[in-house]
mmCIF file of C-alpha atoms in Angstrom:
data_model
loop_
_atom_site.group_PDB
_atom_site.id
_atom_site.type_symbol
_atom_site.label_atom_id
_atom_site.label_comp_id
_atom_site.label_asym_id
_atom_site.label_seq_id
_atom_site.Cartn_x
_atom_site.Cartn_y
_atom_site.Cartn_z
ATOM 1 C CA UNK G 180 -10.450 -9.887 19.273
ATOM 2 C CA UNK G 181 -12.393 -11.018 16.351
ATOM 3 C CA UNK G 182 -12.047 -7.972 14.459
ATOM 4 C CA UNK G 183 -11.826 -7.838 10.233
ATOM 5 C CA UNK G 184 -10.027 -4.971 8.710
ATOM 6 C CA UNK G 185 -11.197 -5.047 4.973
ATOM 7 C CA UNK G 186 -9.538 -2.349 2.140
ATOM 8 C CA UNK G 187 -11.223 -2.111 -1.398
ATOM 9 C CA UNK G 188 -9.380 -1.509 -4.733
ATOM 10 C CA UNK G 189 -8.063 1.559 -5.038
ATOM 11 C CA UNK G 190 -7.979 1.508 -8.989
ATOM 12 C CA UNK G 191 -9.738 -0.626 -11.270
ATOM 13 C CA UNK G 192 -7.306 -0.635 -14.149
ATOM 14 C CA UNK G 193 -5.511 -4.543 -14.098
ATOM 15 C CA UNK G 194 -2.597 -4.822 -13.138
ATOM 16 C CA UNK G 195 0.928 -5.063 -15.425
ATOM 17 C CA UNK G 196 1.868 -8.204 -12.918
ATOM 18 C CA UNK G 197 0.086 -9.390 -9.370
ATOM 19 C CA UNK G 198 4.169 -10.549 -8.378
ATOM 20 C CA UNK G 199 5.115 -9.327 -4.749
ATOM 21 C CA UNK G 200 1.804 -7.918 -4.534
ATOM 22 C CA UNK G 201 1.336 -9.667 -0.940
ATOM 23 C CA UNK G 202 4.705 -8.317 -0.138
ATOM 24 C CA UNK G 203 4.758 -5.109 -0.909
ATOM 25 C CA UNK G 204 1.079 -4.444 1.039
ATOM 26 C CA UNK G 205 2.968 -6.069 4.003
ATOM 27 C CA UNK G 206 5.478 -3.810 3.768
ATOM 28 C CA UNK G 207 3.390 -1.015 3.749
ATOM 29 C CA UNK G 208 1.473 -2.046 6.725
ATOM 30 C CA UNK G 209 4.750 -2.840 8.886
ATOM 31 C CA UNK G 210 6.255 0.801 7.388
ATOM 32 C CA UNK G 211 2.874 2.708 8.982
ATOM 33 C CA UNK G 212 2.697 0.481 12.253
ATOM 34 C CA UNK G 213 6.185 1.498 12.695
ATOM 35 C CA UNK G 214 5.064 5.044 12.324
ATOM 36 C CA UNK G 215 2.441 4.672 14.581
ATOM 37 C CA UNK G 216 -0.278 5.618 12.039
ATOM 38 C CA UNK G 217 -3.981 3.631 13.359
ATOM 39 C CA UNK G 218 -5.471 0.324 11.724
ATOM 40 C CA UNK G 219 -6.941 2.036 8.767
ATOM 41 C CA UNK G 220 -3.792 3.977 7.752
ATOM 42 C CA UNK G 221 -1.892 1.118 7.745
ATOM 43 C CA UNK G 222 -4.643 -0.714 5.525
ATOM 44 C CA UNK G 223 -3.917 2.127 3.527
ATOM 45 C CA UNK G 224 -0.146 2.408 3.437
ATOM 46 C CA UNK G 225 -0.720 -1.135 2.097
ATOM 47 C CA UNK G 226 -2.943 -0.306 -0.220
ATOM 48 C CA UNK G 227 -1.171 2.371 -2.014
ATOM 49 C CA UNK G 228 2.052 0.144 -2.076
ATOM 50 C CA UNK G 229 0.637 -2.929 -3.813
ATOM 51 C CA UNK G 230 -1.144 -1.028 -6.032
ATOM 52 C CA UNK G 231 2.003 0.853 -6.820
ATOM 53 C CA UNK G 232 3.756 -2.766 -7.208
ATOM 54 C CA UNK G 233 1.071 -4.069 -9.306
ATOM 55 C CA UNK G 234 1.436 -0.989 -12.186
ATOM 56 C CA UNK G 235 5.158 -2.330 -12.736
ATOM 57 C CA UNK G 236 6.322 -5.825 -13.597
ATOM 58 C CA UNK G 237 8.456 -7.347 -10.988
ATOM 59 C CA UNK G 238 8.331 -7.979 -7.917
ATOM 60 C CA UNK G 239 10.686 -4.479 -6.379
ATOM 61 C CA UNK G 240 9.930 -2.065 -9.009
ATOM 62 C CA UNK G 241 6.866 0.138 -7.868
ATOM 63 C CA UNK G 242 7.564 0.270 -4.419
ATOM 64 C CA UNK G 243 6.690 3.279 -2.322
ATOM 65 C CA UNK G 244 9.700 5.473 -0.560
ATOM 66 C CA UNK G 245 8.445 7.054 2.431
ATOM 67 C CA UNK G 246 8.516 10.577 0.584
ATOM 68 C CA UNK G 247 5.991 9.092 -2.098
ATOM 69 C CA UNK G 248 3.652 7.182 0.490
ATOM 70 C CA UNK G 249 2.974 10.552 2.249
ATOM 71 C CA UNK G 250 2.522 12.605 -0.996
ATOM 72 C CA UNK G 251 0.025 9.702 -2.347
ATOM 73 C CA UNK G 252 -1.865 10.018 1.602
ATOM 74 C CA UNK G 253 -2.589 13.564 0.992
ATOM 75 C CA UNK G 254 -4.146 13.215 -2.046
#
């Protein structure tokens, strides 16, 4: 339908590692469409996760469990 989502940087820090970062925003993306959460949640979800990733080195160790992902959202 020709539309663009975009999602900026959530910290500016650099990263420990950039490994699964493409992953793990997938997965959060998938985790909130499965919740039913709109577009820009789920650009979110992603968001939070990769940057989560990112802060760790490897490609697993960082990731988001459900409880986390919802405490970081109501920040």
């Amino acid at each position: 339908n020709g539309t663009h989502l975009f999602a900026p940087p959530l910290e500016e820090t650099p990263p420990v590692s950039t490994l699964g970062a493409g992953d793990s925003f997938s997965v959060g993306v998938v985790s909130a469409l499965l919740r039913e959460e709109n577009p820009k949640n789920q650009m979110l979800w992603g968001s939070l996760n990769s940057n989560s990733v990112i802060r760790q080195f490897g490609a697993q160790e960082g990731l988001l469990t459900l409880s986390e992902m919802l405490k970081k959202i109501k920040k």
